[in-house]
Amino acid sequence: MTDWLNRCHFGDCRQVMAAWPTGVADACITDPPYGDTSLEWDRRCEGWMVQVARVLKPAASVWVFGSMRYLATIFNEMTAAGFRYAQDIVWEKQNGSGFHADRFRRVHEHSIQFYRGAWSEVYNAPQYTNDATAKTVRRKARPPHTGHNGAAHYVSEDGGPRLQRSVIYVPNEHGRAVHPTQKPLGILAPLVRTSVPPGGLVIEPFAGSLSTGIAARLLGRQFAACEIDPACEAMQAQRTQQSSFLLEATC
Ligand SMILES: C[S@@+](CC[C@H](N)C(=O)[O-])C[C@H]1O[C@@H](n2cnc3c(N)ncnc32)[C@H](O)[C@@H]1O
């Protein structure tokens, strides 16, 4: 049965995901409500990772976007659900929030990757971009996640591969966003590419305008998503129409 794939299911993700099969997804890439504001759609959803843990394969990873306040609070919940911290990235935007003179203007957001199973069995494609300038680069062989270094090195060529930086600049979608907390496809694309094998399955319990799902389809992956707010259906239709142009423009 594949009729649950490549679409968004409307309802509370904790109930919707309970009907999905066990041990089938390669990764979860999610952007939950952080509970930082009093807005209606920003209510924290406790315990979403319990069903995520069931639907994922035994060796799999979960990328979670969130404010520092939110991410700090879910460490314990992720640990209780059997996940460990793997790494994090920073999404750098061209402009952000914060207008107080006694605070830095905030132009970034975090996403943390958790994993379970042996790190060597979790899908993690080489994280290269093809924009190197020629130089000799020391390269770690893929470590078993205990800090061992390999002795390998390679000489890069102009325009050749280099390791993707963990701070990734992608303009946000002010002016054209259809959802209030819309993530650009350009920040989801590297996570999908590196954490979900071609043809593999990524799940997103908090779809909003369907950013993760659209990035997945454009990159030849499958997805299954949930969203509690029926108003997001129209946003998703609009976003899907814009999507090929947006991915080309932002990756
Ligand atoms: C931070 S937004 C996601 C935005 C999305 N990344 C995008 O690019 O459009 C979180 C979404 O989760 C939805 N949501 C909140 N609680 C939920 C629940 N229990 N189950 C499913 N969706 C929920 C909200 O309605 C909101 O659209």
Short mmCIF file of C-alpha atoms and ligand atoms in Angstrom, two decimals:
data_model
loop_
_atom_site.label_atom_id
_atom_site.label_comp_id
_atom_site.label_asym_id
_atom_site.label_seq_id
_atom_site.Cartn_x
_atom_site.Cartn_y
_atom_site.Cartn_z
CA MET A 1 0.00 0.00 0.00
CA THR A 2 1.57 3.26 -1.13
CA ASP A 3 -1.50 5.53 -1.12
CA TRP A 4 -0.21 7.29 2.03
CA LEU A 5 2.90 8.50 0.19
CA ASN A 6 3.66 11.79 -1.55
CA ARG A 7 0.79 13.69 0.00
CA CYS A 8 -0.10 15.65 3.08
CA HIS A 9 -2.53 14.08 5.56
CA PHE A 10 -4.63 16.62 7.45
CA GLY A 11 -5.01 16.10 11.19
CA ASP A 12 -2.93 15.93 14.37
CA CYS A 13 0.36 14.31 13.36
CA ARG A 14 0.39 12.08 16.46
CA GLN A 15 -2.86 10.42 15.34
CA VAL A 16 -2.19 10.54 11.59
CA MET A 17 1.25 8.92 11.86
CA ALA A 18 -0.15 6.13 14.06
CA ALA A 19 -1.71 4.69 10.87
CA TRP A 20 1.60 4.67 8.94
CA PRO A 21 3.74 1.50 8.65
CA THR A 22 6.60 0.75 11.05
CA GLY A 23 10.30 0.97 10.14
CA VAL A 24 9.97 2.32 6.60
CA ALA A 25 11.25 5.93 6.48
CA ASP A 26 14.88 6.94 5.95
CA ALA A 27 14.66 10.32 7.66
CA CYS A 28 12.40 12.92 9.19
CA ILE A 29 13.01 16.58 8.31
CA THR A 30 10.70 18.70 10.40
CA ASP A 31 9.84 22.23 11.40
CA PRO A 32 7.56 21.96 14.46
CA PRO A 33 5.73 24.84 16.11
CA TYR A 34 8.29 26.20 18.61
CA GLY A 35 5.76 27.56 21.11
CA ASP A 36 7.65 30.87 21.30
CA THR A 37 4.63 33.08 20.58
CA SER A 38 0.96 33.20 21.53
CA LEU A 39 -0.14 32.69 17.92
CA GLU A 40 -2.77 30.00 17.35
CA TRP A 41 -0.58 27.82 15.05
CA ASP A 42 2.46 28.14 17.36
CA ARG A 43 1.23 25.76 20.12
CA ARG A 44 3.87 23.20 21.10
CA CYS A 45 3.00 19.64 20.14
CA GLU A 46 4.31 17.30 22.83
CA GLY A 47 5.47 13.80 21.98
CA TRP A 48 5.51 14.00 18.18
CA MET A 49 8.79 12.08 18.04
CA VAL A 50 7.23 8.90 19.47
CA GLN A 51 5.43 8.09 16.21
CA VAL A 52 8.36 9.40 14.16
CA ALA A 53 10.61 6.91 15.96
CA ARG A 54 8.22 4.08 15.08
CA VAL A 55 7.90 4.99 11.38
CA LEU A 56 11.66 5.42 10.85
CA LYS A 57 14.01 2.58 9.94
CA PRO A 58 16.21 1.28 12.80
CA ALA A 59 19.16 3.39 11.53
CA ALA A 60 17.81 6.78 10.54
CA SER A 61 18.05 10.48 11.28
CA VAL A 62 15.80 13.38 12.24
CA TRP A 63 16.52 17.01 11.34
CA VAL A 64 14.61 19.42 13.59
CA PHE A 65 14.38 23.17 12.89
CA GLY A 66 13.74 25.36 15.89
CA SER A 67 14.61 28.32 18.04
CA MET A 68 17.38 27.66 20.59
CA ARG A 69 14.73 27.75 23.32
CA TYR A 70 12.73 25.04 21.56
CA LEU A 71 15.68 22.87 20.59
CA ALA A 72 17.08 22.98 24.13
CA THR A 73 13.82 21.57 25.46
CA ILE A 74 13.49 18.70 23.01
CA PHE A 75 16.92 17.16 23.68
CA ASN A 76 15.47 15.12 26.54
CA GLU A 77 12.44 14.06 24.52
CA MET A 78 14.64 12.99 21.61
CA THR A 79 16.90 11.05 23.97
CA ALA A 80 13.91 9.33 25.54
CA ALA A 81 12.75 8.36 22.03
CA GLY A 82 16.18 6.74 21.38
CA PHE A 83 17.99 9.46 19.40
CA ARG A 84 21.43 11.02 19.82
CA TYR A 85 22.81 14.35 18.65
CA ALA A 86 24.74 14.11 15.36
CA GLN A 87 25.38 17.66 14.10
CA ASP A 88 23.69 20.96 13.45
CA ILE A 89 23.54 23.57 10.73
CA VAL A 90 22.82 27.27 10.73
CA TRP A 91 20.52 28.77 8.14
CA GLU A 92 21.76 32.31 7.47
CA LYS A 93 19.14 34.63 5.99
CA GLN A 94 19.45 38.01 4.33
CA ASN A 95 17.24 39.66 6.94
CA GLY A 96 15.56 38.47 10.08
CA SER A 97 13.68 39.41 13.17
CA GLY A 98 14.50 41.58 16.18
CA PHE A 99 14.34 45.32 16.39
CA HIS A 100 15.69 45.91 19.93
CA ALA A 101 18.87 47.97 20.18
CA ASP A 102 20.09 45.84 23.11
CA ARG A 103 19.93 42.58 21.08
CA PHE A 104 21.76 41.40 17.98
CA ARG A 105 19.60 41.43 14.88
CA ARG A 106 18.79 37.78 14.44
CA VAL A 107 19.52 36.58 10.90
CA HIS A 108 19.84 32.85 11.44
CA GLU A 109 18.01 29.72 12.51
CA HIS A 110 19.26 26.31 13.61
CA SER A 111 18.48 22.79 12.57
CA ILE A 112 19.81 19.82 14.56
CA GLN A 113 20.30 16.33 13.19
CA PHE A 114 19.63 13.49 15.64
CA TYR A 115 20.20 9.86 14.74
CA ARG A 116 19.79 6.34 16.03
CA GLY A 117 21.44 3.06 15.11
CA ALA A 118 25.09 2.86 14.07
CA TRP A 119 26.18 6.15 12.48
CA SER A 120 27.81 4.20 9.64
CA GLU A 121 24.39 2.67 8.82
CA VAL A 122 22.51 5.97 8.83
CA TYR A 123 22.20 7.36 5.29
CA ASN A 124 24.54 10.34 5.01
CA ALA A 125 25.63 11.10 1.47
CA PRO A 126 28.93 12.94 1.00
CA GLN A 127 28.19 16.58 1.70
CA TYR A 128 30.01 18.25 -1.18
CA THR A 129 29.33 21.38 -3.16
CA ASN A 130 31.09 21.90 -6.48
CA ASP A 131 32.59 25.33 -5.96
CA ALA A 132 36.10 24.73 -4.60
CA THR A 133 39.13 26.78 -5.56
CA ALA A 134 42.20 24.61 -6.23
CA LYS A 135 44.05 23.54 -3.08
CA THR A 136 45.12 20.47 -1.11
CA VAL A 137 42.47 19.41 1.36
CA ARG A 138 42.80 16.95 4.23
CA ARG A 139 39.81 14.69 4.22
CA LYS A 140 38.56 12.54 7.05
CA ALA A 141 37.55 9.06 6.05
CA ARG A 142 33.96 8.54 7.17
CA PRO A 143 34.41 8.09 10.90
CA PRO A 144 32.44 5.74 13.14
CA HIS A 145 31.40 8.93 14.98
CA THR A 146 34.05 8.60 17.68
CA GLY A 147 36.43 11.24 16.34
CA HIS A 148 38.91 8.98 14.48
CA ASN A 149 40.76 10.73 11.64
CA GLY A 150 41.62 9.08 8.33
CA ALA A 151 44.92 10.03 6.70
CA ALA A 152 43.44 10.70 3.27
CA HIS A 153 43.72 13.99 1.44
CA TYR A 154 42.86 15.15 -2.05
CA VAL A 155 43.77 18.04 -4.30
CA SER A 156 40.69 19.97 -5.28
CA GLU A 157 40.29 21.64 -8.63
CA ASP A 158 38.65 24.95 -9.42
CA GLY A 159 34.94 24.29 -9.46
CA GLY A 160 35.55 20.88 -7.92
CA PRO A 161 34.02 19.36 -4.79
CA ARG A 162 34.45 20.78 -1.28
CA LEU A 163 32.70 19.88 1.94
CA GLN A 164 29.44 21.74 2.40
CA ARG A 165 29.78 24.41 5.11
CA SER A 166 27.54 24.07 8.16
CA VAL A 167 26.46 27.72 7.85
CA ILE A 168 24.31 27.87 4.75
CA TYR A 169 23.19 31.17 3.28
CA VAL A 170 19.76 31.08 1.66
CA PRO A 171 17.56 34.18 1.34
CA ASN A 172 14.21 33.81 3.08
CA GLU A 173 11.02 34.22 1.12
CA HIS A 174 9.77 37.56 2.39
CA GLY A 175 7.20 38.91 -0.02
CA ARG A 176 6.42 35.61 -1.71
CA ALA A 177 5.92 33.27 1.28
CA VAL A 178 2.46 31.71 1.52
CA HIS A 179 3.00 30.42 5.13
CA PRO A 180 4.08 32.62 8.07
CA THR A 181 7.09 30.41 8.91
CA GLN A 182 7.84 29.10 5.43
CA LYS A 183 11.28 27.54 4.93
CA PRO A 184 12.95 28.10 1.55
CA LEU A 185 13.50 25.00 -0.55
CA GLY A 186 17.16 26.00 -0.72
CA ILE A 187 17.71 25.22 2.97
CA LEU A 188 15.79 21.93 2.80
CA ALA A 189 17.49 20.69 -0.37
CA PRO A 190 20.93 19.98 1.20
CA LEU A 191 19.27 18.14 4.11
CA VAL A 192 17.13 16.02 1.78
CA ARG A 193 20.05 15.28 -0.57
CA THR A 194 22.39 14.18 2.18
CA SER A 195 19.98 12.40 4.57
CA VAL A 196 17.55 10.62 2.24
CA PRO A 197 18.78 8.22 -0.47
CA PRO A 198 17.48 8.73 -4.02
CA GLY A 199 14.01 7.16 -4.11
CA GLY A 200 13.99 6.98 -0.30
CA LEU A 201 11.31 8.24 2.06
CA VAL A 202 11.31 11.37 4.26
CA ILE A 203 8.51 12.21 6.70
CA GLU A 204 7.42 15.67 7.93
CA PRO A 205 4.79 15.82 10.73
CA PHE A 206 4.44 19.65 10.50
CA ALA A 207 4.13 20.36 6.79
CA GLY A 208 2.83 23.95 6.72
CA SER A 209 3.18 24.93 3.06
CA LEU A 210 4.82 21.53 2.29
CA SER A 211 8.42 22.73 1.94
CA THR A 212 10.00 19.38 2.88
CA GLY A 213 7.64 17.43 0.64
CA ILE A 214 8.21 19.64 -2.38
CA ALA A 215 12.00 19.58 -1.95
CA ALA A 216 11.80 15.78 -1.66
CA ARG A 217 9.83 15.34 -4.89
CA LEU A 218 12.04 17.75 -6.83
CA LEU A 219 15.07 15.74 -5.70
CA GLY A 220 13.59 12.34 -6.59
CA ARG A 221 12.68 11.27 -3.05
CA GLN A 222 9.30 10.24 -1.61
CA PHE A 223 7.59 11.93 1.31
CA ALA A 224 4.68 11.62 3.72
CA ALA A 225 3.51 14.70 5.60
CA CYS A 226 0.93 15.84 8.17
CA GLU A 227 -0.62 19.22 8.86
CA ILE A 228 -3.29 20.13 11.40
CA ASP A 229 -4.47 23.39 9.81
CA PRO A 230 -6.84 22.86 6.85
CA ALA A 231 -6.01 26.39 5.62
CA CYS A 232 -2.57 25.06 4.65
CA GLU A 233 -4.08 23.00 1.81
CA ALA A 234 -4.47 26.09 -0.38
CA MET A 235 -0.96 27.26 0.60
CA GLN A 236 0.47 23.89 -0.41
CA ALA A 237 -1.25 24.03 -3.81
CA GLN A 238 0.13 27.50 -4.45
CA ARG A 239 3.62 26.53 -3.26
CA THR A 240 3.65 23.39 -5.40
CA GLN A 241 2.90 25.53 -8.46
CA GLN A 242 5.80 27.90 -7.70
CA SER A 243 8.20 25.16 -6.71
CA SER A 244 10.46 24.25 -9.65
CA PHE A 245 11.27 27.87 -10.18
CA LEU A 246 11.99 28.36 -6.44
CA LEU A 247 14.32 25.35 -6.18
CA GLU A 248 16.31 26.45 -9.22
CA ALA A 249 16.50 29.98 -7.89
CA THR A 250 17.64 29.07 -4.38
CA CYS A 251 19.95 26.02 -4.69
C1 LIG B 1 6.64 26.03 11.81
S1 LIG B 1 5.25 25.62 10.86
C2 LIG B 1 5.90 24.73 9.47
C3 LIG B 1 6.16 25.59 8.29
C4 LIG B 1 6.77 24.81 7.13
N1 LIG B 1 8.12 24.43 7.42
C5 LIG B 1 6.77 25.60 5.84
O1 LIG B 1 7.84 25.80 5.26
O2 LIG B 1 5.69 26.04 5.43
C6 LIG B 1 4.52 24.38 11.85
C7 LIG B 1 3.22 23.83 11.27
O3 LIG B 1 2.81 22.74 12.11
C8 LIG B 1 1.38 22.75 12.16
N2 LIG B 1 0.99 21.98 13.35
C9 LIG B 1 0.93 22.40 14.64
N3 LIG B 1 0.57 21.40 15.46
C10 LIG B 1 0.38 20.31 14.69
C11 LIG B 1 0.01 18.96 14.96
N4 LIG B 1 -0.26 18.53 16.20
N5 LIG B 1 -0.05 18.09 13.91
C12 LIG B 1 0.21 18.51 12.64
N6 LIG B 1 0.55 19.78 12.31
C13 LIG B 1 0.65 20.68 13.33
C14 LIG B 1 1.02 24.22 12.18
O4 LIG B 1 -0.32 24.42 11.75
C15 LIG B 1 2.06 24.83 11.24
O5 LIG B 1 1.56 24.92 9.91
#
